[in-house]
Coordinates of C-alpha atoms in Angstrom, one line a residue:
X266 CA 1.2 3.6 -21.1
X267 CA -1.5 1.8 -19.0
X268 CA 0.4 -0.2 -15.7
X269 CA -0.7 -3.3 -16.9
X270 CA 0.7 -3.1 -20.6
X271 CA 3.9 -2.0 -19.0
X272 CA 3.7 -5.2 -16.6
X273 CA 2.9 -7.6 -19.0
X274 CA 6.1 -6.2 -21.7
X275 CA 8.0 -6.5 -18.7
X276 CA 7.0 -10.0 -18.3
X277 CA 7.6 -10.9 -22.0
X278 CA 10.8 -9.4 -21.9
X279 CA 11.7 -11.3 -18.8
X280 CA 10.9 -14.7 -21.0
X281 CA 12.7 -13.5 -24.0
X282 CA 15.4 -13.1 -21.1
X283 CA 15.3 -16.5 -19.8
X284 CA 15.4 -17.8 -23.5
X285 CA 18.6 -15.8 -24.2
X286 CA 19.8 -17.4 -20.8
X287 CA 19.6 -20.9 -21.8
X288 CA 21.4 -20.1 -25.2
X289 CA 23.6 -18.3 -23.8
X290 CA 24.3 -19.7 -20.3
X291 CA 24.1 -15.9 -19.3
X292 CA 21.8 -12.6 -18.8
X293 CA 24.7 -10.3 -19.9
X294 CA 22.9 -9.0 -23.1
X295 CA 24.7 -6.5 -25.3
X296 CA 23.2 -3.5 -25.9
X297 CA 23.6 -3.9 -29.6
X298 CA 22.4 -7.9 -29.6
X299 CA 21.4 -7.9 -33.6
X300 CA 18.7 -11.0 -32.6
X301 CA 16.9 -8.6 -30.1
X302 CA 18.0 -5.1 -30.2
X303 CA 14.7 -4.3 -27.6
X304 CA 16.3 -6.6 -25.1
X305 CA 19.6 -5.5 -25.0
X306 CA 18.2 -2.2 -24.0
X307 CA 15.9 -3.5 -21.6
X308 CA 18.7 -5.4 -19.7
X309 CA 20.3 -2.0 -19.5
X310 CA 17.7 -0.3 -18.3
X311 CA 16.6 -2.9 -15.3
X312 CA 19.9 -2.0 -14.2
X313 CA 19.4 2.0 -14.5
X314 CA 16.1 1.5 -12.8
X315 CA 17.2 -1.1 -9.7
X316 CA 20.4 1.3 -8.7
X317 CA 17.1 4.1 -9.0
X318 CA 15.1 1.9 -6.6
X319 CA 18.2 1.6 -4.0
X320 CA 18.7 5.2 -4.0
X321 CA 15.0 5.8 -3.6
X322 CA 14.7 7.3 -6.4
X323 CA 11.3 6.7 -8.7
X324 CA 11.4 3.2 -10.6
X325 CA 9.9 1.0 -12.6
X326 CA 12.0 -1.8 -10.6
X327 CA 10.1 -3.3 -7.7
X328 CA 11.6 -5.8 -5.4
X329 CA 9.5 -8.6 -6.8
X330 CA 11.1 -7.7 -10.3
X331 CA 14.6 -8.0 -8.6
X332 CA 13.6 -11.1 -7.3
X333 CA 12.5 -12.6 -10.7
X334 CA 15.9 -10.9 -12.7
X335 CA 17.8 -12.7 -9.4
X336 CA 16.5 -15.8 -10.0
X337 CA 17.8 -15.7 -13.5
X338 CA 21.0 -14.9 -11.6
X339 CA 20.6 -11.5 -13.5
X340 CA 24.2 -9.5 -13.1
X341 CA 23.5 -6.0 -11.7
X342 CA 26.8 -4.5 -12.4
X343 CA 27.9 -5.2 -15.7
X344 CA 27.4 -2.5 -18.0
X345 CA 30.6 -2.9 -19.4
X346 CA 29.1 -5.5 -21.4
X347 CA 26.0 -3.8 -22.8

């Protein structure tokens, strides 16, 4: 996949995001959210790939993409609730 069709699905999924947020008053999407399966796996996998990024590992994160889930006041550490 080109960068830039990964950048801008990232960005779509970050509105779909911001849309569940105001709904929900939340970013702690289930895994198995039956509105937008593809969502609930993308929370999960920000969080895979930021604890990548702080263990310099290879990521998709980026700390501009942090910055954006943060402002969404995006939980890092729930994946209890996936």
């Amino acid at each position: 996949m080109r960068r830039e069709d990964y950048s801008e699905r990232w960005m779509a999924r970050l509105k779909e995001l911001y849309i569940f947020k105001v709904k929900s008053g939340h970013c702690r999407v289930p895994q198995n959210f039956i509105e937008n399966m593809a969502l609930g796996k993308w929370v999960a996998q920000q969080r895979a790939h930021y604890k990548r990024m702080l263990d310099g590992k290879p990521s998709h994160m980026t700390p501009i993409r942090a910055n954006l889930l943060e402002q969404l006041e995006f939980d890092w550490g729930v994946s209890q609730c996936d």
